[in-house]
PDB file of C-alpha atoms in Angstrom:
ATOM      1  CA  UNK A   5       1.585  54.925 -16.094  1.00  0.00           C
ATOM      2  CA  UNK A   6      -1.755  56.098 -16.942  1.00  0.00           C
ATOM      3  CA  UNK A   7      -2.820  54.393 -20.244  1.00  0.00           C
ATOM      4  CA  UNK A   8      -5.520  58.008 -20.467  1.00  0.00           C
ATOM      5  CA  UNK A   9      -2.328  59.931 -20.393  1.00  0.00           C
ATOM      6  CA  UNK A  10      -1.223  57.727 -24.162  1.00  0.00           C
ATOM      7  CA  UNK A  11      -4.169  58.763 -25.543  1.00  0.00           C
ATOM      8  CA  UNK A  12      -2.697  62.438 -24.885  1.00  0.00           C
ATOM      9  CA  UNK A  13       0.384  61.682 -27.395  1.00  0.00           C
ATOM     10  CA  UNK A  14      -0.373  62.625 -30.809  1.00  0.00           C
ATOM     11  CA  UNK A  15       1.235  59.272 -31.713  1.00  0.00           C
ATOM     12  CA  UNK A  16      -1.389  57.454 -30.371  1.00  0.00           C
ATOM     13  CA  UNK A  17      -4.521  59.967 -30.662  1.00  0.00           C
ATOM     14  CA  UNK A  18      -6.843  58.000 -32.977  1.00  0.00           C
ATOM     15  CA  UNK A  19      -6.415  54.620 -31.307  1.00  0.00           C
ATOM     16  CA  UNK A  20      -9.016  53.274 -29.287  1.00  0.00           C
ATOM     17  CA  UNK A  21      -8.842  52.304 -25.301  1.00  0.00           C
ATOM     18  CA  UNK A  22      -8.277  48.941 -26.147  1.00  0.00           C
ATOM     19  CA  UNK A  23      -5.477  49.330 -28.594  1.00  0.00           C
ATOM     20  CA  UNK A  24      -3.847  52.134 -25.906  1.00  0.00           C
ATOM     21  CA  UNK A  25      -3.920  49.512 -23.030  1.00  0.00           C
ATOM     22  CA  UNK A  26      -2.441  47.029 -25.247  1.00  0.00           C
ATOM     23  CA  UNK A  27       0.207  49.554 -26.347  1.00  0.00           C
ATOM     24  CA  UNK A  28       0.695  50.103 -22.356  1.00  0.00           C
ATOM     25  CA  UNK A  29       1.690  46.124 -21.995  1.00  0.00           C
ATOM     26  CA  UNK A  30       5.208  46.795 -23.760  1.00  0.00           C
ATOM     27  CA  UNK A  31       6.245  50.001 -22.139  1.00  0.00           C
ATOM     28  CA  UNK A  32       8.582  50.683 -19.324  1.00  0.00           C
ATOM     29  CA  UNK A  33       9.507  54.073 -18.143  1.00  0.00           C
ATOM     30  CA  UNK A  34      12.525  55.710 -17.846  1.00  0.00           C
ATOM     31  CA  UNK A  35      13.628  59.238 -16.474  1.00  0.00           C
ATOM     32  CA  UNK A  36      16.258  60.988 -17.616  1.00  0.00           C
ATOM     33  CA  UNK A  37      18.113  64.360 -15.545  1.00  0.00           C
ATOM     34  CA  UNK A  38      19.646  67.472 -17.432  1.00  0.00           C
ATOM     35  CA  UNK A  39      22.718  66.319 -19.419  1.00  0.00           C
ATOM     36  CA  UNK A  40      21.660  62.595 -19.311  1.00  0.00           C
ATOM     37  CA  UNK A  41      22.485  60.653 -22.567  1.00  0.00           C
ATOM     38  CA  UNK A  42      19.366  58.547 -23.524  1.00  0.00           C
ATOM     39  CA  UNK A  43      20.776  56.948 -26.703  1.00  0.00           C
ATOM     40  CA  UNK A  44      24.473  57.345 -27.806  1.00  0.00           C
ATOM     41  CA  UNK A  45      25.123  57.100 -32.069  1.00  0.00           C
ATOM     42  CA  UNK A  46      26.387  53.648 -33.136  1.00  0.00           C
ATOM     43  CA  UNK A  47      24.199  51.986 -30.290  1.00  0.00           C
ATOM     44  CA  UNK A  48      23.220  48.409 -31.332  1.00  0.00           C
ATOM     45  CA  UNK A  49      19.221  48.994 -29.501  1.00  0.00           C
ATOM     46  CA  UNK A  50      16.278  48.640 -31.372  1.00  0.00           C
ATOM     47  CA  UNK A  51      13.064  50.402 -29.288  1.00  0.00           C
ATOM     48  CA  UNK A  52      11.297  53.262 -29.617  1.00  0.00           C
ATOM     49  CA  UNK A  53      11.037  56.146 -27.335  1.00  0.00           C
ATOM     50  CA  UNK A  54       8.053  58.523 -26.622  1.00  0.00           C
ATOM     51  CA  UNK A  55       8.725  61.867 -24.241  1.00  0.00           C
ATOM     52  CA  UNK A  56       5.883  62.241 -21.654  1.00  0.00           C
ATOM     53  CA  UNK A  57       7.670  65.290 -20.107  1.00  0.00           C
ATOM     54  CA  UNK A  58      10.523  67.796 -20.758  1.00  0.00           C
ATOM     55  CA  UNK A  59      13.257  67.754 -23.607  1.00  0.00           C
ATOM     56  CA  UNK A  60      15.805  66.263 -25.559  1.00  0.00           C
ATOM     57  CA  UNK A  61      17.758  67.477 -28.441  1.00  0.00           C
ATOM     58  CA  UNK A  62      19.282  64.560 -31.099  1.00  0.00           C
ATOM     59  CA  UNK A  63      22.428  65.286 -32.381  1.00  0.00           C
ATOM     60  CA  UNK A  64      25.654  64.066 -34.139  1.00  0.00           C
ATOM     61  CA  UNK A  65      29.006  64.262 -32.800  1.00  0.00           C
ATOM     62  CA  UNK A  66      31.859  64.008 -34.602  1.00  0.00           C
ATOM     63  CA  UNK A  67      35.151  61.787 -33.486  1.00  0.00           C
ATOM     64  CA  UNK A  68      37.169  65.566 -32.340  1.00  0.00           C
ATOM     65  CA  UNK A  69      33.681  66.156 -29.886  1.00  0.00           C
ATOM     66  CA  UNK A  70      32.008  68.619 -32.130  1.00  0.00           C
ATOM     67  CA  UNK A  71      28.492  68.555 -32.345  1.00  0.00           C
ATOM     68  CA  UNK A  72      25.376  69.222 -34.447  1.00  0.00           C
ATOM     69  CA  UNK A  73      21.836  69.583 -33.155  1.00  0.00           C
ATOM     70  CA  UNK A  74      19.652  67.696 -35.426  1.00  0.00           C
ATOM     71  CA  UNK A  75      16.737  68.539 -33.131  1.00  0.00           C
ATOM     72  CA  UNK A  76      15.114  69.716 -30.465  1.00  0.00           C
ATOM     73  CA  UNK A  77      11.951  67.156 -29.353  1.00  0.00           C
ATOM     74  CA  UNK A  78       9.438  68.022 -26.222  1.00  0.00           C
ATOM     75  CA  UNK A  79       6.407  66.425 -25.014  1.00  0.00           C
ATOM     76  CA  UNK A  80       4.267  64.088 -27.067  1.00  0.00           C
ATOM     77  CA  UNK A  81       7.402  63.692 -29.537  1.00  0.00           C
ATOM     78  CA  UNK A  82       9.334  60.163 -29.936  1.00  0.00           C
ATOM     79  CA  UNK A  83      12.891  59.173 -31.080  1.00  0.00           C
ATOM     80  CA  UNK A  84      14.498  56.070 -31.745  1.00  0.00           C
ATOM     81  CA  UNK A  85      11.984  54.700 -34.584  1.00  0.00           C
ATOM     82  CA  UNK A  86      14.825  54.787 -37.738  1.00  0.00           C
ATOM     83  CA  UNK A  87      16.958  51.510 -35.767  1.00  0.00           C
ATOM     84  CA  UNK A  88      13.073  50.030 -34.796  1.00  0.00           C
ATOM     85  CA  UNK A  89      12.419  49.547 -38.530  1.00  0.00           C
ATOM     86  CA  UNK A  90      16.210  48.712 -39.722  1.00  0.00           C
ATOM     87  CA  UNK A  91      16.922  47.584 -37.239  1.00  0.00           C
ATOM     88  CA  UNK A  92      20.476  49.296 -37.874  1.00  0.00           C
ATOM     89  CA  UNK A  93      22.765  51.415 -35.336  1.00  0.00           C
ATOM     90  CA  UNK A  94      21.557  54.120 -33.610  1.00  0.00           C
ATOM     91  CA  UNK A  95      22.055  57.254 -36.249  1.00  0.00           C
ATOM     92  CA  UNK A  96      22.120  59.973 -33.857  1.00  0.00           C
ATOM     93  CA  UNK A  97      22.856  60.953 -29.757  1.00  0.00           C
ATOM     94  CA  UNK A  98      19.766  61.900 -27.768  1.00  0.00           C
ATOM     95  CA  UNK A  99      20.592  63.539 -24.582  1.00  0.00           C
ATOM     96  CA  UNK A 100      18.166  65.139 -22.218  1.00  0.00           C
ATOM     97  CA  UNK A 101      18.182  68.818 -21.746  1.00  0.00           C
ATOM     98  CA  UNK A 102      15.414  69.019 -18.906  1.00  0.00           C
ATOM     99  CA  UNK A 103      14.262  66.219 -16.399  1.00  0.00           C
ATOM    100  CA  UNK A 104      12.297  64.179 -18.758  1.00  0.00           C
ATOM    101  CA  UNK A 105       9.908  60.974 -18.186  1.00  0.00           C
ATOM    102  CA  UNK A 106      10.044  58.898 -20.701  1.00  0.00           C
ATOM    103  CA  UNK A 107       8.457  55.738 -22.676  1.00  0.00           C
ATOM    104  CA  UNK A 108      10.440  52.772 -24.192  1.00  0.00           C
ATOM    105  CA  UNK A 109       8.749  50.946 -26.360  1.00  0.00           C
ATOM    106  CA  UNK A 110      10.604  47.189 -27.013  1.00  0.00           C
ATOM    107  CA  UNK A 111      10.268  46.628 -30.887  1.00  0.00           C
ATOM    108  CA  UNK A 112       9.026  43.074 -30.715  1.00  0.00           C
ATOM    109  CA  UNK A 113       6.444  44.031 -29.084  1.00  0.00           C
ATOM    110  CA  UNK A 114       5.346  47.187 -31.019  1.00  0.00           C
ATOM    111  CA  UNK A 115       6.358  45.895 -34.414  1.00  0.00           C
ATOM    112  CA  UNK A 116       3.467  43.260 -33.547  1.00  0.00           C
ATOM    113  CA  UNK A 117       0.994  45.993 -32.046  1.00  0.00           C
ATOM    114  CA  UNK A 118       2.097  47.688 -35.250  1.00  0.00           C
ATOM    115  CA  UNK A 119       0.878  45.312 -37.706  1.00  0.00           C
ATOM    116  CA  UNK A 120      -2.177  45.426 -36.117  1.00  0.00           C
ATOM    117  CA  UNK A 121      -2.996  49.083 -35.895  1.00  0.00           C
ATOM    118  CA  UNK A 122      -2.626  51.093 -39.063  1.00  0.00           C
ATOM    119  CA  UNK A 123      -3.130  53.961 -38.024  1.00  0.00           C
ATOM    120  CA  UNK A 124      -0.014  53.747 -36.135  1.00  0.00           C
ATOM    121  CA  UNK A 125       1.823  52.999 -38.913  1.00  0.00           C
ATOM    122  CA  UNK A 126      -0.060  56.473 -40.621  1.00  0.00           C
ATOM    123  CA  UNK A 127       1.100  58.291 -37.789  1.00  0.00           C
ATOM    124  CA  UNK A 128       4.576  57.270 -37.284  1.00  0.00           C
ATOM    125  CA  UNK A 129       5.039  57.847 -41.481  1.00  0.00           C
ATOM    126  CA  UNK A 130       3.510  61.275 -40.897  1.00  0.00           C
ATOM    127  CA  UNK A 131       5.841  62.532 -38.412  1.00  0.00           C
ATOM    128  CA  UNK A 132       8.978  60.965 -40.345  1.00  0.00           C
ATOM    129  CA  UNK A 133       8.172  62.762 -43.519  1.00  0.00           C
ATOM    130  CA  UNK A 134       7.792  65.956 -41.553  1.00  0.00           C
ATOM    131  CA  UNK A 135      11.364  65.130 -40.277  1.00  0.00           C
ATOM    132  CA  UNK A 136      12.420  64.395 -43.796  1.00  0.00           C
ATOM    133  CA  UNK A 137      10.654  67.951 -45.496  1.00  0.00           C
ATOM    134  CA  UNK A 138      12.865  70.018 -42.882  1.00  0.00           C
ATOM    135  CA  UNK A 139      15.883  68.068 -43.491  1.00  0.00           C
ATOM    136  CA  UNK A 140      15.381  68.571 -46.865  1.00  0.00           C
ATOM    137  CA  UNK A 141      15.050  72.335 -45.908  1.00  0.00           C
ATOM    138  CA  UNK A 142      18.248  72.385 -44.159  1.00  0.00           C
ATOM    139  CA  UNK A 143      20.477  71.008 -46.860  1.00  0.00           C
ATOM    140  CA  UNK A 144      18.288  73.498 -49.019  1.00  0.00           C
ATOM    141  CA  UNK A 145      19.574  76.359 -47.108  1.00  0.00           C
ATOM    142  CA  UNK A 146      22.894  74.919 -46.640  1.00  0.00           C
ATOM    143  CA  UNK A 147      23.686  75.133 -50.254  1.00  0.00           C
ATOM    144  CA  UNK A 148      21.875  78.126 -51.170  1.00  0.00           C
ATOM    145  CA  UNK A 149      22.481  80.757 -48.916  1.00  0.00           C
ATOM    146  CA  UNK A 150      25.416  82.565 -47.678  1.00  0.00           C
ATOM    147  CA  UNK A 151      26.115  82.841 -43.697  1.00  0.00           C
ATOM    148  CA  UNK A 152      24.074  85.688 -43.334  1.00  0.00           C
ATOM    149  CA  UNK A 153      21.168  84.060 -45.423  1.00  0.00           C
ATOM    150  CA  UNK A 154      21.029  81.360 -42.959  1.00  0.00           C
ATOM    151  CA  UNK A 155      21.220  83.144 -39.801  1.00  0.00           C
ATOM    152  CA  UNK A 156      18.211  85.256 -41.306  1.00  0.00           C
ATOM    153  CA  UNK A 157      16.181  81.888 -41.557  1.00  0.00           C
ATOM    154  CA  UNK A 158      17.060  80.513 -39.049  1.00  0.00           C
ATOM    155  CA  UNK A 159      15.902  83.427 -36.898  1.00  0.00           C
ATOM    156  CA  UNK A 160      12.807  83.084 -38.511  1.00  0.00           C
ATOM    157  CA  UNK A 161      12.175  79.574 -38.842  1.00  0.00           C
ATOM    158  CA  UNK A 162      12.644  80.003 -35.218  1.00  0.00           C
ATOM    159  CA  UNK A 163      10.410  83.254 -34.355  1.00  0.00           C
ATOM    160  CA  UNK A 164       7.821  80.880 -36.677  1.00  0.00           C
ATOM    161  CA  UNK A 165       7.880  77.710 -34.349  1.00  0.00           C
ATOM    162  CA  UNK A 166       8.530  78.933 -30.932  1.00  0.00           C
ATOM    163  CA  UNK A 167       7.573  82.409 -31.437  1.00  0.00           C
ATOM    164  CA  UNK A 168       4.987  84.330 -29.885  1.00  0.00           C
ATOM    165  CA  UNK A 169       2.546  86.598 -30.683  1.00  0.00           C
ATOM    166  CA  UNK A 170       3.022  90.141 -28.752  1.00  0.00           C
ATOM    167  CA  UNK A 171      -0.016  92.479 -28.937  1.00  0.00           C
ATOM    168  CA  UNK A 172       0.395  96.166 -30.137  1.00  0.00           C
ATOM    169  CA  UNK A 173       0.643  97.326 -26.036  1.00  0.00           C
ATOM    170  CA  UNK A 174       3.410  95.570 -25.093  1.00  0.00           C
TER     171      UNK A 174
END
């Protein structure tokens, strides 16, 4: 693994060589194919995972097989980080959705490389409390809006973040 390709994840962006080479000491890859479960809810594993290529989406399912997509997470993104810190069950089911190559961080290891980068720490607490402001969204528009309401937002909370911009021409 290429410790100049860490520097590329936005987890890691303000961190020095050093720190990144350090960081590359507790990693092992792991690829995943289409359909591949990563993590499955109720898992008793504690490391953190960072997506150097394609896609997974983290969702719940329910005892009768139904499912909800929490999220959809691409390159540069990370899961796993709630059970690093709790160090409780796994909360949700991550399953691939492309080929993906991807990072596993063992928690002993990072909690230690944690406590001694802070700006880590920042960046990990930035991302969750993005998480946090759209779940908070969600259950918003959950309990305010009719089935048509949502289906509007959705369509353009979607057009907003994967969206793109078509000149007048086309």
């Amino acid at each position: 693994m290429e410790s100049d390709y860490l520097k590329n994840v936005p987890l890691f962006s303000n961190l020095r060589r050093r720190q990144i080479e350090v960081i590359q000491t507790c990693c092992r890859n792991i690829t995943a194919s289409v359909n591949d479960i990563i993590l499955y809810q109720e898992d008793h594993s504690y490391d953190m995972y960072i997506i150097l290529s394609g896609r997974v989406k983290v969702s719940l399912i329910s005892e009768d097989s139904r499912e909800i997509v929490l999220d959809i997470l691409n390159e540069g993104d990370f899961f796993g980080e709630l059970s690093l810190f709790d160090k409780k069950p796994r909360s949700a089911t991550v399953t691939a959705i492309s080929d993906a190559k991807i990072i596993v961080l063992q928690r002993d290891a990072f909690m230690k490389i944690i406590k001694e980068n802070a700006d880590i720490m920042f960046n990990i607490l930035s991302v969750l409390a993005r998480r946090l402001r759209r779940a908070d969204e969600r259950i918003e528009t959950l309990a305010f809006l009719d089935v048509s309401g949502r289906v509007a937002k959705m369509l353009i909370d979607l057009a907003r973040d994967k969206g793109k911009r078509l000149s007048d021409d086309s």
